[in-house]
Amino acid sequence: MEYNHLQIDKKWQDRWKADKTYATKDLPTGKKCYVLDMFPYPSGEAMHVGHPKGYVATDVYSRMKRMQGFDVLHPMGWDAFGLPAENYAIKTKTHPKIAIEKNTTRFKGQMEKIGFDYDWDREINTTDPKYYKWTQWIFTKLFEKGLAYESEEPINWCPSCKTGLAYEDLEGGKCERCGSDVLQKRLRQWVLRITDYAERLLSGLNDLDWQPHIKEMQRNWIGKSSGAEVKFKIQDSDLKDLCDLVVFTTRIDTLYGATYVVLAPEHPLVAELQPKIQNWDEVNAYIDLTLKKTNLVREVGEKEKTGVCLKGIFAVNPVNNKEVSVWIADYVLPNYGTGAIMAVPAHDERDFEFAKKFNLPIIQVIADSANVGVLEKPFVDNGVLINSEKHNGFSADDAKIAILIKTGSKEKVTYKLHDWVFSRQLYWGEPFPIIHCEQCGPVAVPEKDLPVVLPDIEKYEPSGTGESPLAAVEEWVNTKCPKCGGAGKRETNTMPQWAGSSWYYLRYLDSHNDTAFVDKEKEKAWMPVDCYVGGVEHATRHLIYARFWHKFLYDLGHVSHDEPFARLESPGTVLAEDGRKMSKRWGNVVNPDDVVARFGADTFRTYEMFMGPFENAISWSTESMIGVRRFLERVAGLDIKVGEYETPLAINQQLNETIAKVGENINDFRFNTAVSALMILSRTLSDEPKISKSVYQKFLKILAPFAPHLAEELWSGSGETTSIHLSSWPAVEEAYLVKDEYEIAVQVNGKVRDMVKISTKLTEIEVLEMAKKSPKIAKWIDNKEIIKTVYVAGKILNIVVKP
Ligand code: ANZ
Ligand code: ZN
């Protein structure tokens, strides 16, 4: 057959659509397999060839699973709220709704041309009121359970996007979207208590089949740290007790060396102490300066430490009742631990620098034998206690316990994870289902009144005032309190773009349900997601947020598993031919539409899977793609040799080996080696004078996940009337598998001394090495010189030694 991809691709895409070939049952009747892609933002730019790499992988995987008898769920949808859409809309002066519609149509068109097996009847869009009704509903549950709260703490603010951001939205202290330096701004906002779930988010990772580096990224993000909270009394110059200051430390064993304490400049105690602080102007100026600093600068630390002493204020070290000075400094972060530290300059780098600069006492309290005397730098290693009164000579571990008890301090576990700043001062997001009432405070909109629909407005640019553009829509804002019927005002912030994606995988199970976010029975039958594929850049945002919401829904009894994603795989980036990232800026973007038009969808798909190991970043190569195209052309030419013939043993062996290998490789996401095995088999077949129909059809079946259009065409050409994609995966006939492990007899000087198991793939030298490991053989070789070996592959090895 001549391979006319334009005609074949279109023909089968239309047919699959008309026949609903990939429609999924409501409920699985047998084994189920839920295969999920991270759904895309329909951004303004079209997809480039890197985007679909993961989609091709799930497509290959899901097609095989379907043929293997699984009820497969493989859906797709759009994550369309949030900054990217809004920025694009502002740039192009189109309403986000219109821009999104246009972009989803474009994306979907691109996907359809690649021939994915999505069940489009389940398509979702996070900006559809029927969808976000349930995003709002989940928020009302979080609110009812006290996990959504209002806060006025300073948060990260992007002056360019004109919105508050979550910690997860920062990249190296800058706004992840636009790269601007982020400032601290005090703003009323909604926050989700994700830290309540920190421990479970951590321990839940253990049982997941995820790549270890992604789990590690989550562990680091959650950042568990075990230490203690220690109370210092705060006094004024007249030694009057003012209040307690609690610090978090992981080194309570160094408490005798704590020679001053430091508060974050934003610490609420600073304002409280104002009347007693003698240098308030200086202190106040430093606080202002701190608030202008970017997070990055504060976390990494500036070259020179800065800070101000609170004059007139002292703290008492609880272990020895010594008076120490109290400081504020920006290297102490307001939202970690208690926002205050005990400084131990002898044993902590930052404290050491600070103490040197401000001439504060440095008392060494930990030492090993070599390290006593004046410290050139802090001593951070382990050792025993010195200068610690009755605790001298204690090990760190013993000292920790003893000092904890002596000072009545409590052990404390802290997490780097912050509560999730959940409101944005933007237009293009889900409105909060909250009404503020003067009598009742914030009240959740009852379920019957959901969704709270985002009003259409003229001016959707962010105002920059800290209020969303919705605040200007009076007729929308003013409403009645659902509780007391009095005057109420709607919350005008909107949710972050991560809201809709925190539960979307549940909606696919039941995307048209108007009475529940998902039917219980369907949820139970389909969840968890068996195989989830998406970029590693989501390791600390989407993948933590979704796990959090899922655990919350689990606690309420709305879902039946504690974890949503059993297995996770991440595609490596597709780089441009020049080795750089594909970008408009470099002019090196390859559009899948062009590739598909020129080489066909199947060449594109098979090439993306063949490029190299799935998780590796690999450069695009048109030349290698042409190689793949030739492979498919060779396949297309096989049909003239097909008939009812006897199949030679060697062909049956290679066929069955390939069936086994392709099946295993697809399962393990080692697609490149699967394609390479298919290529080798296709070459063997094209060298044969005749091919039996059964061999040919089995070959087509295992090719079908990669090249669904061509396989379907050839399958139909071989006389079949139902889709190859609904046929069953060929069983491996074990009898034909060439055994890869043998037992061979090993002789020494002609006498069999042992039987040794070896693999057929080993070379003679390797076989000899294996044989020498057997004690029975080693005994006969016994340091004698080996003159030669005679090896009959798979049967016998004779070792000839000098007598
Ligand atoms: C005294 C001390 C002595 C400390 C010593 C360290 C070494 P991890 O392991 O990352 O949790 N710390 C506590 N809260 C802080 C804050 N809000 N901003 C900046 N630093 C803070 O680090 C815990 C240590 O970081 C704590 O233990 C505290 O310094 C500091 F030889 O207390 B340590
Ligand atoms: Zn009210």
XYZ file of N, CA and C in Angstrom, residues 313-468:
468
model
N 15.090 47.267 76.041
C 14.419 45.969 76.150
C 15.487 44.887 76.359
N 15.194 43.924 77.232
C 16.115 42.812 77.447
C 15.355 41.509 77.492
N 16.083 40.444 77.247
C 15.472 39.124 77.380
C 16.293 38.327 78.382
N 15.634 37.347 78.998
C 16.347 36.525 79.973
C 16.468 35.103 79.431
N 17.720 34.660 79.335
C 17.964 33.298 78.866
C 17.503 32.321 79.945
N 16.547 31.473 79.653
C 15.922 30.649 80.691
C 16.862 29.613 81.298
N 17.975 29.323 80.650
C 18.806 28.250 81.184
C 19.749 28.748 82.285
N 20.128 30.044 82.217
C 21.065 30.554 83.226
C 20.657 31.918 83.778
N 19.436 32.363 83.390
C 18.887 33.647 83.840
C 19.752 34.854 83.517
N 20.602 34.714 82.502
C 21.418 35.864 82.099
C 20.610 36.784 81.197
N 20.892 38.071 81.348
C 20.211 39.066 80.533
C 20.884 39.147 79.159
N 20.086 39.127 78.076
C 20.667 39.262 76.732
C 19.920 40.354 75.970
N 20.583 40.934 74.981
C 19.950 42.020 74.234
C 18.944 41.477 73.209
N 18.033 42.358 72.787
C 16.980 41.967 71.839
C 17.144 42.795 70.571
N 17.110 42.132 69.425
C 17.348 42.785 68.140
C 16.219 42.488 67.164
N 16.145 43.339 66.156
C 15.384 42.924 64.969
C 16.370 42.872 63.806
N 16.169 41.898 62.901
C 17.050 41.790 61.737
C 16.287 41.078 60.642
N 16.569 41.473 59.400
C 15.757 40.895 58.311
C 16.149 39.473 57.956
N 17.244 38.969 58.524
C 17.550 37.554 58.220
C 16.661 36.603 58.997
N 15.939 37.142 59.950
C 14.923 36.320 60.608
C 13.600 36.543 59.875
N 13.044 35.437 59.405
C 11.854 35.524 58.554
C 10.601 35.462 59.409
N 9.614 36.259 59.063
C 8.427 36.362 59.911
C 7.591 35.093 59.934
N 7.653 34.316 58.855
C 6.709 33.201 58.794
C 7.373 31.849 58.822
N 8.447 31.762 59.542
C 9.020 30.444 59.799
C 9.205 30.295 61.301
N 8.931 29.105 61.800
C 9.046 28.882 63.242
C 8.126 29.845 63.966
N 8.692 30.612 64.880
C 7.876 31.597 65.604
C 8.211 33.012 65.153
N 9.068 33.143 64.129
C 9.467 34.475 63.678
C 10.466 35.120 64.623
N 11.072 34.316 65.478
C 12.067 34.840 66.427
C 13.089 33.747 66.701
N 14.336 34.160 66.926
C 15.373 33.158 67.186
C 16.191 33.517 68.420
N 16.789 32.482 68.984
C 17.865 32.719 69.946
C 19.140 32.643 69.136
N 20.001 33.630 69.256
C 21.204 33.639 68.432
C 22.349 32.989 69.187
N 22.981 32.023 68.504
C 24.124 31.323 69.093
C 25.319 31.538 68.155
N 25.969 32.688 68.268
C 26.978 33.042 67.272
C 28.137 32.054 67.185
N 28.441 31.358 68.259
C 29.574 30.438 68.203
C 29.292 29.250 67.293
N 27.992 28.979 67.023
C 27.672 27.735 66.321
C 26.713 27.898 65.148
N 26.459 29.122 64.776
C 25.575 29.345 63.631
C 26.193 30.435 62.756
N 26.276 30.168 61.454
C 26.958 31.069 60.517
C 26.399 32.488 60.562
N 25.072 32.564 60.423
C 24.480 33.895 60.306
C 24.599 34.674 61.606
N 24.382 33.963 62.708
C 24.510 34.618 64.003
C 25.954 35.078 64.223
N 26.890 34.279 63.730
C 28.310 34.610 63.897
C 28.640 35.926 63.188
N 28.217 36.016 61.931
C 28.460 37.243 61.151
C 27.842 38.454 61.834
N 26.623 38.259 62.303
C 25.879 39.351 62.936
C 26.593 39.803 64.221
N 27.021 38.832 65.010
C 27.678 39.144 66.283
C 29.002 39.860 66.054
N 29.734 39.417 65.008
C 31.003 40.072 64.674
C 30.743 41.531 64.323
N 29.718 41.736 63.490
C 29.451 43.087 63.017
C 29.040 44.015 64.166
N 28.203 43.506 65.074
C 27.674 44.369 66.135
C 28.368 44.146 67.478
N 29.495 43.419 67.428
C 30.274 43.237 68.652
C 29.497 42.605 69.793
N 28.827 41.545 69.473
C 28.037 40.857 70.499
C 28.839 39.671 71.029
N 28.583 39.268 72.268
C 29.391 38.185 72.843
C 29.224 36.853 72.101
N 30.359 36.172 71.938
C 30.361 34.854 71.293
C 30.865 33.855 72.321
N 29.994 32.961 72.751
C 30.399 31.988 73.768
C 30.316 30.588 73.182
N 31.467 29.946 73.120
C 31.470 28.588 72.581
C 30.921 27.620 73.611
N 29.971 26.803 73.188
C 29.390 25.841 74.127
C 29.487 24.397 73.640
N 29.951 24.222 72.399
C 30.155 22.863 71.867
C 31.610 22.785 71.408
N 32.254 21.679 71.706
C 33.659 21.560 71.302
C 34.028 20.113 71.061
N 34.971 19.898 70.158
C 35.670 18.627 70.171
C 37.068 18.964 70.669
N 37.902 17.965 70.886
C 39.164 18.211 71.585
C 40.024 19.262 70.879
N 39.920 19.315 69.531
C 40.826 20.178 68.780
C 40.342 21.616 68.708
N 39.178 21.863 69.206
C 38.535 23.107 68.835
C 38.103 23.968 70.002
N 39.016 24.297 70.839
C 38.672 25.207 71.927
C 39.591 26.415 71.813
N 39.067 27.535 72.223
C 39.859 28.760 72.099
C 39.071 29.791 71.339
N 39.748 30.764 70.736
C 39.026 31.803 70.010
C 38.588 31.245 68.658
N 37.311 31.421 68.352
C 36.784 30.864 67.102
C 37.010 31.816 65.940
N 37.612 31.281 64.864
C 37.779 32.064 63.630
C 36.472 32.059 62.849
N 35.793 30.943 62.999
C 34.491 30.816 62.341
C 33.604 29.966 63.241
N 32.296 29.963 63.000
C 31.437 29.180 63.891
C 31.762 27.697 63.808
N 31.628 27.036 64.923
C 31.887 25.595 64.976
C 30.542 24.876 64.889
N 30.282 24.314 63.711
C 28.934 23.771 63.500
C 28.870 22.252 63.642
N 30.008 21.623 63.913
C 30.028 20.159 64.001
C 29.524 19.669 65.355
N 29.473 18.346 65.454
C 29.084 17.739 66.730
C 30.243 17.759 67.704
N 29.893 17.656 68.966
C 30.934 17.605 69.986
C 30.271 17.450 71.341
N 30.963 17.853 72.371
C 30.362 17.799 73.706
C 30.218 19.212 74.251
N 29.367 19.356 75.253
C 29.080 20.685 75.785
C 30.232 21.206 76.661
N 30.531 22.498 76.504
C 31.437 23.192 77.421
C 30.750 24.498 77.818
N 31.276 25.179 78.783
C 30.699 26.450 79.253
C 29.199 26.335 79.512
N 28.767 25.173 79.912
C 27.330 24.952 80.088
C 27.008 24.432 81.476
N 27.715 24.990 82.464
C 27.480 24.667 83.873
C 27.402 23.167 84.089
N 26.288 22.720 84.726
C 26.263 21.300 85.086
C 26.071 20.376 83.868
N 25.854 20.960 82.673
C 25.695 20.110 81.483
C 27.000 19.898 80.725
N 28.091 20.434 81.248
C 29.383 20.231 80.594
C 29.656 18.742 80.404
N 30.177 18.402 79.249
C 30.509 17.006 78.979
C 29.356 16.218 78.379
N 28.164 16.812 78.345
C 27.013 16.115 77.750
C 27.174 16.033 76.230
N 26.665 14.964 75.660
C 26.572 14.896 74.197
C 25.393 15.767 73.768
N 25.343 16.096 72.485
C 24.259 16.955 71.996
C 22.894 16.342 72.309
N 22.753 15.050 72.053
C 21.452 14.402 72.262
C 21.039 14.426 73.728
N 21.982 14.095 74.582
C 21.656 14.109 76.018
C 21.338 15.529 76.478
N 22.116 16.484 75.979
C 21.917 17.873 76.387
C 20.551 18.377 75.945
N 20.139 17.969 74.756
C 18.831 18.418 74.252
C 17.741 18.036 75.240
N 17.745 16.804 75.666
C 16.702 16.332 76.571
C 16.821 17.057 77.917
N 18.047 17.119 78.436
C 18.240 17.703 79.767
C 17.820 19.173 79.796
N 18.205 19.913 78.760
C 17.907 21.352 78.760
C 16.431 21.601 78.477
N 15.849 20.746 77.686
C 14.404 20.821 77.445
C 13.663 20.723 78.777
N 14.055 19.755 79.573
C 13.388 19.546 80.864
C 13.694 20.698 81.809
N 14.974 21.078 81.870
C 15.374 22.125 82.817
C 14.620 23.427 82.561
N 14.398 23.765 81.303
C 13.778 25.052 80.991
C 12.283 24.940 80.790
N 11.744 23.737 80.918
C 10.312 23.552 80.709
C 9.890 23.896 79.285
N 10.787 23.674 78.321
C 10.446 23.968 76.920
C 9.711 22.788 76.307
N 9.015 23.042 75.188
C 8.378 21.897 74.550
C 8.986 21.601 73.177
N 8.982 20.306 72.884
C 9.456 19.891 71.567
C 8.478 20.405 70.527
N 8.997 20.725 69.372
C 8.126 21.321 68.369
C 8.605 20.917 66.980
N 7.634 20.531 66.159
C 7.960 20.231 64.763
C 7.486 21.406 63.924
N 8.321 21.892 63.050
C 7.956 23.022 62.197
C 8.092 22.610 60.733
N 7.341 23.249 59.903
C 7.396 22.961 58.466
C 7.712 24.233 57.702
N 8.439 24.074 56.610
C 8.714 25.212 55.738
C 7.446 25.601 54.967
N 6.613 24.604 54.757
C 5.353 24.823 54.052
C 4.569 25.958 54.712
N 4.056 26.868 53.897
C 3.230 27.953 54.422
C 1.772 27.670 54.118
N 0.909 28.280 54.884
C -0.494 28.199 54.501
C -0.636 28.835 53.122
N -1.642 28.382 52.400
C -1.766 28.707 50.979
C -2.546 30.012 50.801
N -1.840 31.062 50.383
C -2.493 32.345 50.108
C -3.384 32.138 48.883
N -4.676 32.211 49.113
C -5.623 31.667 48.148
C -6.418 32.736 47.407
N -6.167 34.020 47.687
C -6.960 35.000 46.940
C -6.077 35.819 46.019
N -6.653 36.245 44.927
C -5.950 37.069 43.949
C -6.805 38.306 43.682
N -6.129 39.407 43.373
C -6.866 40.650 43.151
C -7.071 40.833 41.644
N -7.557 39.776 41.034
C -7.670 39.746 39.581
C -9.111 39.451 39.184
N -9.379 39.668 37.915
C -10.723 39.410 37.411
C -10.931 37.937 37.052
N -9.998 37.383 36.324
C -10.237 36.105 35.656
C -9.979 34.904 36.573
N -10.878 34.725 37.526
C -10.778 33.589 38.435
C -12.154 33.283 38.999
N -12.236 32.200 39.746
C -13.515 31.854 40.361
C -13.830 32.877 41.447
N -15.038 33.459 41.446
C -15.424 34.307 42.572
C -15.523 33.447 43.836
N -15.215 34.047 44.958
C -15.376 33.333 46.225
C -16.854 33.240 46.568
N -17.301 32.094 47.023
C -18.705 31.959 47.430
C -18.898 32.482 48.858
N -18.544 33.750 49.035
C -18.572 34.322 50.385
C -19.279 35.680 50.332
N -20.153 35.917 51.318
C -20.795 37.227 51.445
C -20.424 37.803 52.808
N -19.933 39.035 52.783
C -19.573 39.684 54.044
C -20.775 40.446 54.577
N -21.079 40.180 55.832
C -22.230 40.826 56.452
C -21.756 41.504 57.729
N -22.235 42.691 57.972
C -21.769 43.400 59.167
C -22.174 42.659 60.434
N -23.316 42.023 60.397
C -23.792 41.298 61.581
C -23.106 39.948 61.724
N -23.037 39.211 60.627
C -22.630 37.798 60.707
C -21.175 37.553 60.301
N -20.499 38.562 59.815
C -19.137 38.316 59.325
C -19.188 37.628 57.973
N -18.129 36.923 57.593
C -18.160 36.232 56.303
C -19.082 35.013 56.357
N -19.970 34.915 55.387
C -20.942 33.826 55.351
C -20.802 33.102 54.015
N -20.825 31.764 54.059
C -20.715 30.990 52.816
C -22.023 31.057 52.047
N -21.931 31.178 50.748
C -23.120 31.131 49.903
C -23.655 29.707 49.937
N -24.967 29.531 50.255
C -25.496 28.165 50.340
C -25.451 27.450 48.989
N -25.370 26.123 49.070
C -25.206 25.315 47.856
C -26.249 25.639 46.797
N -27.482 25.895 47.225
C -28.550 26.138 46.241
C -28.312 27.415 45.433
N -27.526 28.324 45.974
C -27.254 29.576 45.247
C -25.955 29.527 44.441
N -25.311 28.384 44.415
C -24.089 28.246 43.617
C -24.457 27.883 42.183
N -23.679 28.261 41.200
C -22.438 29.016 41.335
C -22.670 30.509 41.525
N -21.701 31.162 42.135
C -21.644 32.618 42.096
C -20.944 32.940 40.787
N -21.739 33.429 39.837
C -21.195 33.595 38.480
C -20.354 34.862 38.385
N -19.234 34.721 37.729
C -18.351 35.856 37.490
C -19.068 36.833 36.553
N -19.282 38.070 36.997
C -20.040 38.983 36.131
C -19.206 39.415 34.924
N -19.893 39.680 33.833
C -19.203 40.230 32.658
C -18.941 41.701 32.913
N -17.732 42.130 32.712
C -17.443 43.545 32.932
C -16.652 44.102 31.762
N -16.549 45.406 31.751
C -15.834 46.079 30.662
C -14.340 46.149 30.955
N -14.076 46.594 32.198
C -12.669 46.829 32.552
C -12.156 45.717 33.436
N -11.360 44.833 32.880
C -10.896 43.703 33.685
C -9.421 43.801 34.040
N -8.793 44.932 33.685
C -7.403 45.113 34.098
C -7.334 45.224 35.614
N -6.275 44.640 36.212
C -6.156 44.766 37.661
C -6.001 46.230 38.065
N -6.616 46.575 39.208
C -6.619 47.982 39.606
C -5.305 48.378 40.273
N -4.631 47.407 40.894
C -3.383 47.710 41.584
C -3.586 48.249 42.980
N -4.840 48.466 43.357
C -5.109 49.038 44.681
C -5.149 47.952 45.745
N -5.073 46.684 45.336
C -5.244 45.617 46.310
C -6.666 45.086 46.288
N -7.495 45.696 45.437
C -8.847 45.172 45.263
C -8.970 44.676 43.834
N -9.785 43.656 43.644
C -9.953 43.141 42.295
C -10.887 44.069 41.523
